Amino acid sequence: MYSRAWFARFRWVLIGALLLVVVAGCSNLPLEASWASVSLYGDPAQIIIAYANTVAMVDPVDGSLTELRDSEGDVRLNDEGNPRTWSLQISGQPAATFYTHPLDIGDSRLMFTAYESKSFEVDAITAQILNPEGHALPGHVVAAPLQNGDLLYVPISSNDLVAVNAETFDVVWTLDTERGVWATPLLHEGVLYVPSMDHLLYAVDPTTGEEIWQLDLGGAIASTPVVANGYMYVGSFGNKLFKISFNGSIVAEHETNEWVWGAPAVVEDLVYVADLAGYVYALRDTQDSFSELWSRQVAQRGIRPTPLVTEESLIVGSRDRSVYWISRETGEEQLKREMAGEVLSDLLLLQPGEGLGVTEPMVVVSTLSRDELLVAFSLDNGERLWKYPS
């Protein structure tokens, strides 16, 4: 008979091997296995989606590719007289694979980091790659770097967190970890907090990389801690959610049915978190403990994205190719919308009057299907408003 520890080790090896196979572009696997990164940029804000080796900017109003405009605001035209749109691909051997949202590095420039140990600068106005060969990074990247003045903190998925000079990309210091970093570090009040796949949450000096403390959370940590109520909240692959003080003490913890990959959502004293068994948990933060209000298996497969919280509902996307609206009060299903592919990326909530040009609240969901990379739903009734590509 195999032990529980053996299964735990096997599961870790399996997910690590799966990620490596996917991002290596194995010929018998679809590129869609690479989850997309979805974020907002500009004014009026546009949606940037980075997936496989492609980056595109999409208009949140109708899901069309954003048109390129000159300095006078006129649409740029191609040789055939058609509008030029914001889309680019980075090819090569191997082609770049994007898992992360871009960094706004000023002067209308964006920086994209690729799994293949490179970063690329892009002119956000013309959608042109400024350094086609890329800046070399010291390892594979599946989480977005964090910039702090002249330093760029780069999570390396196989081993370390590396601080590099933001201009030269020379290594300034390295935080050694045993299994790598799959999440963006957190910089809070002069301390850098690094979640690692080696089960440890590190607190380090952001200038020197000197370790202040480390805390073992009993499982890999694959999301950035959430700061709320004067504490950090984070889940682990040890099937737990934690509330942690900034001096490195566990204040409260709650057991889940499976790994917690995504970050929790914290609203005042309420904490919502999902796990890879498809469960969603509603917890009340009672200072030194969590009180469970309800837990429910919402989906048939894992939920990786952070629950999106509205006034009355939680919205979650799952690997079972569905998006669920559930009651914040009871966890009961209110709406369900089937998708063309698995949902692994965090959802976007777009509101009118926030420089977006949209006329009603909408939820934007990304899937692994090339036919349905983005879908916008009405927040109120789940009506499909548009999809990209159309």
CSV table of C-alpha atoms in Angstrom, one decimal:
chain,number,residue,atom,x,y,z
A,1,MET,CA,0.0,0.0,0.0
A,2,TYR,CA,1.2,3.5,-0.9
A,3,SER,CA,1.3,6.0,2.0
A,4,ARG,CA,-0.3,9.4,2.1
A,5,ALA,CA,3.1,11.0,1.9
A,6,TRP,CA,3.9,9.0,-1.2
A,7,PHE,CA,0.8,10.3,-2.9
A,8,ALA,CA,1.6,13.8,-1.9
A,9,ARG,CA,5.1,13.5,-3.4
A,10,PHE,CA,3.8,11.9,-6.5
A,11,ARG,CA,1.2,14.7,-7.0
A,12,TRP,CA,3.9,17.4,-6.7
A,13,VAL,CA,6.0,15.6,-9.3
A,14,LEU,CA,3.0,15.2,-11.6
A,15,ILE,CA,2.0,18.9,-11.6
A,16,GLY,CA,5.6,20.0,-12.0
A,17,ALA,CA,6.1,17.6,-14.9
A,18,LEU,CA,2.8,18.8,-16.5
A,19,LEU,CA,3.8,22.4,-16.4
A,20,LEU,CA,7.2,21.7,-17.9
A,21,VAL,CA,5.7,19.6,-20.7
A,22,VAL,CA,3.1,22.2,-21.5
A,23,VAL,CA,5.4,25.2,-21.6
A,24,ALA,CA,8.1,23.3,-23.6
A,25,GLY,CA,5.6,23.1,-26.4
A,26,CYS,CA,5.5,19.3,-26.7
A,27,SER,CA,4.3,18.5,-30.2
A,28,ASN,CA,1.4,16.3,-29.1
A,29,LEU,CA,-0.1,18.9,-26.8
A,30,PRO,CA,-2.1,22.0,-27.9
A,31,LEU,CA,-0.7,25.5,-27.3
A,32,GLU,CA,-4.0,26.2,-25.5
A,33,ALA,CA,-2.6,24.4,-22.5
A,34,SER,CA,-0.8,27.6,-21.6
A,35,TRP,CA,-3.1,29.7,-19.5
A,36,ALA,CA,-3.5,33.3,-20.5
A,37,SER,CA,-2.8,36.5,-18.5
A,38,VAL,CA,-5.5,39.2,-18.7
A,39,SER,CA,-5.1,42.7,-17.5
A,40,LEU,CA,-6.0,46.3,-18.2
A,41,TYR,CA,-3.8,49.1,-19.7
A,42,GLY,CA,-4.2,52.7,-20.8
A,43,ASP,CA,-6.8,55.4,-20.7
A,44,PRO,CA,-9.4,54.6,-21.8
A,45,ALA,CA,-8.4,51.2,-20.5
A,46,GLN,CA,-8.1,48.3,-22.9
A,47,ILE,CA,-7.8,44.6,-22.1
A,48,ILE,CA,-4.4,43.1,-22.7
A,49,ILE,CA,-4.3,39.3,-23.2
A,50,ALA,CA,-1.0,37.4,-23.4
A,51,TYR,CA,-1.3,33.8,-24.4
A,52,ALA,CA,1.2,31.3,-25.9
A,53,ASN,CA,3.5,33.5,-28.0
A,54,THR,CA,0.9,36.2,-28.8
A,55,VAL,CA,-0.1,39.5,-27.1
A,56,ALA,CA,-3.2,41.4,-28.1
A,57,MET,CA,-5.0,44.5,-26.9
A,58,VAL,CA,-8.8,44.2,-27.0
A,59,ASP,CA,-11.5,46.9,-26.7
A,60,PRO,CA,-13.7,46.1,-23.7
A,61,VAL,CA,-16.8,47.6,-25.3
A,62,ASP,CA,-17.2,45.0,-28.1
A,63,GLY,CA,-14.3,42.6,-27.9
A,64,SER,CA,-12.6,43.8,-31.1
A,65,LEU,CA,-8.9,44.3,-31.5
A,66,THR,CA,-7.8,47.8,-30.5
A,67,GLU,CA,-7.1,50.0,-33.4
A,68,LEU,CA,-3.7,51.7,-33.6
A,69,ARG,CA,-3.8,55.5,-33.8
A,70,ASP,CA,-1.2,58.2,-34.5
A,71,SER,CA,-0.3,61.1,-32.3
A,72,GLU,CA,-3.3,63.1,-33.7
A,73,GLY,CA,-5.7,60.3,-32.8
A,74,ASP,CA,-6.3,59.1,-36.4
A,75,VAL,CA,-6.5,55.4,-37.1
A,76,ARG,CA,-3.3,54.0,-38.7
A,77,LEU,CA,-3.9,52.1,-42.0
A,78,ASN,CA,-2.1,49.2,-43.6
A,79,ASP,CA,-1.1,49.1,-47.2
A,80,GLU,CA,-4.5,47.8,-48.2
A,81,GLY,CA,-6.2,50.8,-46.4
A,82,ASN,CA,-7.5,48.7,-43.5
A,83,PRO,CA,-7.2,49.8,-39.9
A,84,ARG,CA,-4.1,48.4,-38.2
A,85,THR,CA,-4.8,46.6,-34.9
A,86,TRP,CA,-2.9,45.9,-31.7
A,87,SER,CA,-1.6,42.4,-31.9
A,88,LEU,CA,1.9,40.9,-32.0
A,89,GLN,CA,3.7,37.6,-32.0
A,90,ILE,CA,7.2,36.7,-30.8
A,91,SER,CA,8.6,33.9,-32.9
A,92,GLY,CA,11.9,32.1,-32.8
A,93,GLN,CA,13.4,28.9,-31.7
A,94,PRO,CA,11.8,28.4,-29.3
A,95,ALA,CA,8.9,30.9,-29.6
A,96,ALA,CA,8.1,32.9,-26.5
A,97,THR,CA,5.5,31.6,-24.1
A,98,PHE,CA,3.6,34.1,-22.0
A,99,TYR,CA,2.0,33.4,-18.6
A,100,THR,CA,2.2,36.9,-17.1
A,101,HIS,CA,0.7,40.3,-17.4
A,102,PRO,CA,3.0,43.1,-18.7
A,103,LEU,CA,4.7,45.7,-16.6
A,104,ASP,CA,4.1,49.4,-17.4
A,105,ILE,CA,7.7,50.7,-17.4
A,106,GLY,CA,6.8,54.3,-18.5
A,107,ASP,CA,7.2,56.3,-21.8
A,108,SER,CA,4.4,54.2,-23.3
A,109,ARG,CA,6.4,51.0,-23.0
A,110,LEU,CA,5.4,47.6,-21.7
A,111,MET,CA,7.6,44.8,-20.6
A,112,PHE,CA,6.6,41.2,-21.1
A,113,THR,CA,8.4,38.3,-19.5
A,114,ALA,CA,8.4,34.9,-21.2
A,115,TYR,CA,8.9,31.4,-19.8
A,116,GLU,CA,11.9,31.1,-22.1
A,117,SER,CA,14.1,33.2,-19.8
A,118,LYS,CA,13.6,36.5,-21.6
A,119,SER,CA,11.9,39.8,-21.3
A,120,PHE,CA,10.6,41.9,-24.2
A,121,GLU,CA,9.9,45.7,-24.4
A,122,VAL,CA,7.0,46.7,-26.5
A,123,ASP,CA,5.9,50.2,-27.7
A,124,ALA,CA,2.4,50.4,-26.5
A,125,ILE,CA,1.4,53.0,-29.2
A,126,THR,CA,2.7,51.1,-32.2
A,127,ALA,CA,2.6,47.5,-30.9
A,128,GLN,CA,6.2,47.1,-32.0
A,129,ILE,CA,8.8,45.0,-30.2
A,130,LEU,CA,11.7,47.2,-29.3
A,131,ASN,CA,14.2,44.4,-28.5
A,132,PRO,CA,13.3,41.4,-30.7
A,133,GLU,CA,16.1,39.3,-29.2
A,134,GLY,CA,14.9,40.0,-25.7
A,135,HIS,CA,16.8,40.7,-22.5
A,136,ALA,CA,18.2,37.5,-20.9
A,137,LEU,CA,16.7,36.4,-17.5
A,138,PRO,CA,18.3,33.9,-15.2
A,139,GLY,CA,15.6,31.2,-15.5
A,140,HIS,CA,12.1,30.3,-16.6
A,141,VAL,CA,9.3,32.7,-15.6
A,142,VAL,CA,5.6,31.9,-15.0
A,143,ALA,CA,4.7,34.8,-12.7
A,144,ALA,CA,4.9,38.5,-13.3
A,145,PRO,CA,8.0,40.4,-12.0
A,146,LEU,CA,7.6,43.3,-9.6
A,147,GLN,CA,9.4,46.6,-10.1
A,148,ASN,CA,10.7,48.7,-7.2
A,149,GLY,CA,12.7,51.7,-8.4
A,150,ASP,CA,15.9,50.4,-10.1
A,151,LEU,CA,15.2,46.8,-9.2
A,152,LEU,CA,13.1,44.2,-10.9
A,153,TYR,CA,12.2,41.2,-8.7
A,154,VAL,CA,11.9,38.2,-11.1
A,155,PRO,CA,10.3,34.9,-9.8
A,156,ILE,CA,12.2,32.0,-11.3
A,157,SER,CA,9.9,29.0,-11.6
A,158,SER,CA,12.6,26.3,-11.1
A,159,ASN,CA,14.7,27.7,-8.2
A,160,ASP,CA,15.0,31.3,-7.0
A,161,LEU,CA,13.8,34.9,-6.8
A,162,VAL,CA,16.3,37.1,-8.5
A,163,ALA,CA,16.6,40.9,-8.2
A,164,VAL,CA,18.0,42.4,-11.4
A,165,ASN,CA,18.8,46.0,-12.4
A,166,ALA,CA,15.8,47.2,-14.4
A,167,GLU,CA,18.0,48.8,-17.1
A,168,THR,CA,21.0,46.4,-17.5
A,169,PHE,CA,19.3,43.2,-16.2
A,170,ASP,CA,22.5,42.4,-14.2
A,171,VAL,CA,21.8,40.3,-11.1
A,172,VAL,CA,22.0,42.3,-7.9
A,173,TRP,CA,21.0,39.6,-5.4
A,174,THR,CA,19.4,36.2,-5.3
A,175,LEU,CA,17.1,34.5,-2.8
A,176,ASP,CA,17.7,30.8,-3.0
A,177,THR,CA,14.7,28.5,-2.8
A,178,GLU,CA,14.5,24.8,-3.3
A,179,ARG,CA,11.6,24.6,-5.7
A,180,GLY,CA,11.2,28.0,-7.3
A,181,VAL,CA,8.7,30.8,-7.2
A,182,TRP,CA,5.4,30.7,-9.2
A,183,ALA,CA,3.9,33.9,-7.8
A,184,THR,CA,4.7,37.6,-7.9
A,185,PRO,CA,6.3,38.7,-4.6
A,186,LEU,CA,4.6,41.3,-2.4
A,187,LEU,CA,6.3,44.5,-1.4
A,188,HIS,CA,4.7,46.0,1.7
A,189,GLU,CA,6.0,48.8,4.0
A,190,GLY,CA,9.6,48.3,3.1
A,191,VAL,CA,9.7,44.5,3.2
A,192,LEU,CA,9.5,42.0,0.3
A,193,TYR,CA,7.5,38.9,0.9
A,194,VAL,CA,8.2,35.9,-1.3
A,195,PRO,CA,5.9,32.9,-1.6
A,196,SER,CA,7.8,29.8,-2.7
A,197,MET,CA,7.0,26.4,-4.0
A,198,ASP,CA,9.4,25.0,-1.3
A,199,HIS,CA,6.6,25.6,1.3
A,200,LEU,CA,8.2,28.7,2.7
A,201,LEU,CA,7.0,32.3,2.8
A,202,TYR,CA,10.1,34.5,3.0
A,203,ALA,CA,10.4,38.1,4.3
A,204,VAL,CA,13.5,39.8,2.9
A,205,ASP,CA,15.2,43.2,2.7
A,206,PRO,CA,14.1,44.5,-0.8
A,207,THR,CA,17.5,46.2,-1.3
A,208,THR,CA,19.9,43.5,-0.3
A,209,GLY,CA,17.9,40.3,-0.3
A,210,GLU,CA,18.9,39.6,3.3
A,211,GLU,CA,16.4,37.2,4.9
A,212,ILE,CA,14.4,38.6,7.8
A,213,TRP,CA,12.3,35.5,8.5
A,214,GLN,CA,10.8,32.5,6.9
A,215,LEU,CA,7.6,30.6,7.7
A,216,ASP,CA,6.8,27.0,6.7
A,217,LEU,CA,3.1,26.7,5.5
A,218,GLY,CA,3.2,22.9,5.0
A,219,GLY,CA,2.7,23.1,1.2
A,220,ALA,CA,3.8,24.9,-1.9
A,221,ILE,CA,2.6,28.6,-2.2
A,222,ALA,CA,1.5,29.5,-5.7
A,223,SER,CA,-0.2,32.9,-5.2
A,224,THR,CA,0.7,36.3,-3.9
A,225,PRO,CA,-0.4,37.0,-0.4
A,226,VAL,CA,-3.4,39.4,0.0
A,227,VAL,CA,-3.0,42.3,2.4
A,228,ALA,CA,-6.1,43.2,4.4
A,229,ASN,CA,-7.0,44.1,7.9
A,230,GLY,CA,-3.4,44.5,8.8
A,231,TYR,CA,-2.4,40.9,7.9
A,232,MET,CA,-1.5,38.7,5.0
A,233,TYR,CA,-3.9,36.0,3.7
A,234,VAL,CA,-2.6,33.2,1.5
A,235,GLY,CA,-3.3,29.5,0.7
A,236,SER,CA,-1.0,26.6,0.1
A,237,PHE,CA,-0.8,23.2,-1.5
A,238,GLY,CA,-1.0,21.9,2.1
A,239,ASN,CA,-4.8,22.2,1.8
A,240,LYS,CA,-5.0,25.3,4.0
A,241,LEU,CA,-5.7,29.0,4.1
A,242,PHE,CA,-3.6,31.1,6.4
A,243,LYS,CA,-3.8,34.5,8.1
A,244,ILE,CA,-0.3,35.7,8.8
A,245,SER,CA,1.2,38.6,10.7
A,246,PHE,CA,3.9,40.7,9.2
A,247,ASN,CA,6.4,39.4,11.9
A,248,GLY,CA,6.0,35.9,10.5
A,249,SER,CA,3.5,34.3,12.8
A,250,ILE,CA,0.4,32.2,11.8
A,251,VAL,CA,-2.6,33.9,13.4
A,252,ALA,CA,-5.3,31.7,12.0
A,253,GLU,CA,-5.7,28.8,9.5
A,254,HIS,CA,-8.5,26.9,7.9
A,255,GLU,CA,-8.3,23.4,6.3
A,256,THR,CA,-9.6,22.9,2.8
A,257,ASN,CA,-10.4,19.8,0.8
A,258,GLU,CA,-7.6,20.2,-1.7
A,259,TRP,CA,-4.8,22.5,-2.7
A,260,VAL,CA,-5.4,26.2,-2.7
A,261,TRP,CA,-3.7,27.7,-5.8
A,262,GLY,CA,-5.4,31.1,-6.3
A,263,ALA,CA,-5.4,34.0,-3.9
A,264,PRO,CA,-8.4,34.5,-1.5
A,265,ALA,CA,-10.7,37.4,-1.7
A,266,VAL,CA,-11.1,39.5,1.5
A,267,VAL,CA,-14.0,41.9,2.1
A,268,GLU,CA,-13.9,43.4,5.5
A,269,ASP,CA,-14.1,40.4,7.9
A,270,LEU,CA,-15.2,37.9,5.3
A,271,VAL,CA,-12.8,35.7,3.4
A,272,TYR,CA,-13.7,33.7,0.3
A,273,VAL,CA,-11.3,31.1,-1.1
A,274,ALA,CA,-11.5,28.2,-3.6
A,275,ASP,CA,-9.6,24.9,-4.0
A,276,LEU,CA,-8.6,22.4,-6.6
A,277,ALA,CA,-11.5,20.1,-5.7
A,278,GLY,CA,-14.0,22.7,-6.8
A,279,TYR,CA,-15.0,23.8,-3.3
A,280,VAL,CA,-15.6,27.4,-2.4
A,281,TYR,CA,-15.4,28.5,1.3
A,282,ALA,CA,-16.9,31.5,3.0
A,283,LEU,CA,-15.1,32.3,6.3
A,284,ARG,CA,-15.5,35.0,8.9
A,285,ASP,CA,-12.3,36.3,10.2
A,286,THR,CA,-12.7,36.4,14.0
A,287,GLN,CA,-9.3,37.9,14.9
A,288,ASP,CA,-7.3,34.7,15.9
A,289,SER,CA,-9.4,32.1,14.0
A,290,PHE,CA,-11.7,31.5,11.0
A,291,SER,CA,-15.3,30.7,11.5
A,292,GLU,CA,-16.8,28.8,8.5
A,293,LEU,CA,-20.1,30.3,7.3
A,294,TRP,CA,-20.4,27.7,4.5
A,295,SER,CA,-18.5,25.5,2.1
A,296,ARG,CA,-19.8,24.0,-1.1
A,297,GLN,CA,-18.5,22.0,-4.0
A,298,VAL,CA,-19.5,24.4,-6.7
A,299,ALA,CA,-17.5,22.8,-9.6
A,300,GLN,CA,-16.7,19.3,-10.7
A,301,ARG,CA,-13.0,20.2,-11.2
A,302,GLY,CA,-10.5,22.6,-9.7
A,303,ILE,CA,-11.0,26.3,-9.2
A,304,ARG,CA,-7.7,28.2,-9.7
A,305,PRO,CA,-8.8,31.9,-10.1
A,306,THR,CA,-9.5,34.1,-7.1
A,307,PRO,CA,-13.3,34.4,-6.5
A,308,LEU,CA,-14.7,37.6,-7.9
A,309,VAL,CA,-16.9,39.3,-5.2
A,310,THR,CA,-19.9,41.4,-6.0
A,311,GLU,CA,-22.6,42.8,-3.7
A,312,GLU,CA,-24.7,39.6,-3.7
A,313,SER,CA,-22.6,37.0,-5.5
A,314,LEU,CA,-19.3,35.3,-5.9
A,315,ILE,CA,-18.2,34.5,-9.5
A,316,VAL,CA,-15.8,31.6,-10.0
A,317,GLY,CA,-14.3,29.9,-13.1
A,318,SER,CA,-13.3,26.3,-13.1
A,319,ARG,CA,-11.4,23.6,-15.0
A,320,ASP,CA,-14.8,22.0,-15.7
A,321,ARG,CA,-15.3,24.6,-18.4
A,322,SER,CA,-17.9,26.6,-16.6
A,323,VAL,CA,-18.3,29.9,-14.8
A,324,TYR,CA,-20.6,30.0,-11.8
A,325,TRP,CA,-22.5,32.8,-10.0
A,326,ILE,CA,-23.1,31.7,-6.5
A,327,SER,CA,-24.8,33.4,-3.5
A,328,ARG,CA,-22.4,35.1,-1.1
A,329,GLU,CA,-24.8,34.2,1.7
A,330,THR,CA,-25.3,30.5,1.1
A,331,GLY,CA,-23.0,29.4,-1.7
A,332,GLU,CA,-26.0,28.1,-3.7
A,333,GLU,CA,-25.7,28.3,-7.5
A,334,GLN,CA,-27.5,31.3,-9.1
A,335,LEU,CA,-26.2,31.1,-12.7
A,336,LYS,CA,-24.0,28.8,-14.7
A,337,ARG,CA,-22.4,29.5,-18.0
A,338,GLU,CA,-20.6,26.8,-20.0
A,339,MET,CA,-17.3,27.7,-21.8
A,340,ALA,CA,-15.4,26.3,-24.7
A,341,GLY,CA,-12.3,25.7,-22.6
A,342,GLU,CA,-11.0,25.4,-19.0
A,343,VAL,CA,-10.9,28.6,-17.0
A,344,LEU,CA,-7.5,29.1,-15.2
A,345,SER,CA,-7.0,32.9,-15.4
A,346,ASP,CA,-8.4,35.4,-12.9
A,347,LEU,CA,-11.6,37.1,-14.0
A,348,LEU,CA,-12.0,40.8,-14.7
A,349,LEU,CA,-14.9,42.9,-13.3
A,350,LEU,CA,-15.5,46.0,-15.5
A,351,GLN,CA,-17.6,48.8,-14.3
A,352,PRO,CA,-19.1,51.8,-16.2
A,353,GLY,CA,-17.5,55.2,-15.3
A,354,GLU,CA,-14.0,53.8,-14.7
A,355,GLY,CA,-12.5,55.0,-18.0
A,356,LEU,CA,-13.5,51.8,-19.8
A,357,GLY,CA,-16.2,53.0,-22.1
A,358,VAL,CA,-18.6,50.2,-21.1
A,359,THR,CA,-22.2,51.0,-20.4
A,360,GLU,CA,-23.0,48.1,-18.0
A,361,PRO,CA,-21.1,46.0,-15.4
A,362,MET,CA,-19.5,43.0,-17.1
A,363,VAL,CA,-17.3,40.1,-16.2
A,364,VAL,CA,-14.6,39.1,-18.6
A,365,VAL,CA,-13.5,35.4,-18.6
A,366,SER,CA,-10.5,33.8,-20.3
A,367,THR,CA,-10.4,30.2,-21.4
A,368,LEU,CA,-7.8,27.8,-22.8
A,369,SER,CA,-9.8,27.5,-26.1
A,370,ARG,CA,-8.4,29.4,-29.0
A,371,ASP,CA,-12.0,29.9,-30.2
A,372,GLU,CA,-12.9,31.6,-26.9
A,373,LEU,CA,-9.9,33.3,-25.4
A,374,LEU,CA,-12.1,36.0,-23.9
A,375,VAL,CA,-15.8,36.2,-23.2
A,376,ALA,CA,-17.7,39.1,-21.7
A,377,PHE,CA,-20.8,38.4,-19.7
A,378,SER,CA,-23.4,40.8,-18.2
A,379,LEU,CA,-22.7,40.9,-14.5
A,380,ASP,CA,-26.5,41.0,-13.7
A,381,ASN,CA,-27.9,38.1,-15.7
A,382,GLY,CA,-24.9,36.3,-17.3
A,383,GLU,CA,-25.8,37.3,-20.9
A,384,ARG,CA,-23.0,36.8,-23.4
A,385,LEU,CA,-22.1,40.3,-24.6
A,386,TRP,CA,-19.1,39.5,-26.9
A,387,LYS,CA,-16.2,37.1,-27.4
A,388,TYR,CA,-12.7,37.3,-28.7
A,389,PRO,CA,-11.9,36.3,-31.3
A,390,SER,CA,-15.3,37.0,-32.6
